[in-house]
Amino acid sequence: MNGFWPILLGLGDALAAHVLLSAAAIGLGIAMALPLAVWASRSETVARVALGFASLVQTIPALALLALFFPILLSLRAVFGEGLPTLGFLPALLALALYALLPILRNAVTAQANLDPGVIEAADGVGMSQWQKLRLVEAPLAAPFVMAGIRTAAVWTIGAATLSTTIGQQSLGDPIFAGLQTQNWALVLAGCLASAGLALSADLLLGLIERGFAQRRRVLWLGGMVAVLLGIAAALAAQFAPALRGDTRDTVVIGAKSFSEQYILARLIGQQLEQAGYAVEYRDGLGSAVVHSAVTTGAIDIAIDYTGTLWTNQMGREDNPGREAMYEAIVAWTRDTSEARILGRLGFENAYAFAMREDRAEELGVRSLADLARVAPRLTVGGDPEFFERPEWVAVREAYGLDFARQRNFSPTFMYNALRSGGADAISAYTSDGRIAADRLVVLEDPLEALPSYDALILLGPEAQTDAKLVAALDPLLGAIDVEAMREANLEVDRMEDKRSPAEAARALAERIGL
């Protein structure tokens, strides 16, 4: 837990972004829920449909709901133009607003349905219009119940907002996801405590407003509202502080997938660009498909990808023409099908490879995938969340007739823990991972060459590729990193003792390769 307090105190930007996202989502949820509740109070059909839809949304895991808005917004670019954001704030806002809808709507509908009929009759008796009755009678009586729903929505939304990291929105999920992938528990704890503290603070302030409405005490609800608005104003000031300071440097957005190597390489690129005078933002924890779509559409400017990933996931190819032919075909395909550009290869390969503990492999007499196929029916295989859905798994399974007793999914970091603890007998490891040597793992031979090559390369988005200064800043990285250097950098982040942050590992890697 070394460095916990500096980490916690350094979460200001992430906290401000989290506050603004959550507040905007709750505000949008309120704006949708209250008119619907009024309409539903006048129509049973509307009430059933609205509550049914809101309940249906709640059955969708928050992570899936966030991810679904990326392809939805991408398809809507045909209507609204290429400027429509597909990553970051907008999809997170829309998904979280839907997630906040149910508790607000349900409480508001329930409150109106349970209003004292005598009060409503009295309002009708004195000749109040529908608007007067809503404003002067129904709203004040329902307000405490509506606020209770808003409190619930706020806590849910603040918690779910940590998942917006996966679609490129800065939040308190950034340290949580980074910490989980690198086993830096100080990062995880800091992110969790900050998120929990924010949720509790919001619940306290909204509870103050609720009591003020219930007790008809203006000082309570007005004071609570002022405190909430001051918090949002402080977050706005923190978010826009660079602009207020007159920082007009070009900002480059660098995307990274959710494992240590990507975090390190993103920081290496960012440090190069900062030396060249650019401001840098990071979008960490993105999925493979999201990263590629984001960089080709300009949602992010730079990403690190791998030839094998592009070959199988994006091009849909299942053959293996060899390393150089594959690279040349990918360069041509990228140029012909998008506005992105492949700047070049970094010099190392991070391929999928099956690995086993040395003692376990020796016990079973396994040195190759062909040997593994012989004993697979009594073994457990582990892979990252994507691997068993990827064409590479299908190709290697069919080539060798692999039929394991069990398949288990792990985050990339926890795969190695599972192998050490016996939770898996073999894993889909990565050839540039430093834990292969550190854990004395055996990488199984692939005599049939079922697994394609995975050269690491730099992808530039439509605007970044036209910036000659940016290209010149990144040019020294091309061909400069060998697999030993990358393994050492990865191990510095992934090891349990004397861990380094991705930024520190990136600086050490830069020094090693002479930058």
XYZ file of C-alpha atoms in Angstrom, residues 308-309 311-314 316-318 386-398 450-452 454:
26
model
C -2.567 -10.454 -35.152
C -5.434 -8.560 -33.529
C -5.678 -9.508 -38.899
C -8.268 -11.620 -37.110
C -10.632 -9.158 -35.399
C -10.842 -6.376 -37.967
C -11.633 -11.349 -40.466
C -8.690 -13.337 -41.806
C -7.969 -16.845 -40.580
C -11.451 -11.947 -24.977
C -9.384 -15.005 -25.809
C -12.034 -17.722 -25.968
C -14.132 -15.556 -28.301
C -11.246 -14.826 -30.646
C -10.476 -16.560 -33.988
C -7.005 -17.493 -32.668
C -8.585 -19.797 -30.095
C -10.763 -21.419 -32.731
C -7.760 -21.852 -35.028
C -5.472 -23.424 -32.420
C -8.262 -25.574 -30.988
C -9.107 -27.004 -34.403
C -1.751 -21.896 -35.789
C -1.177 -18.634 -33.888
C -0.403 -15.547 -36.009
C 1.583 -10.027 -33.106
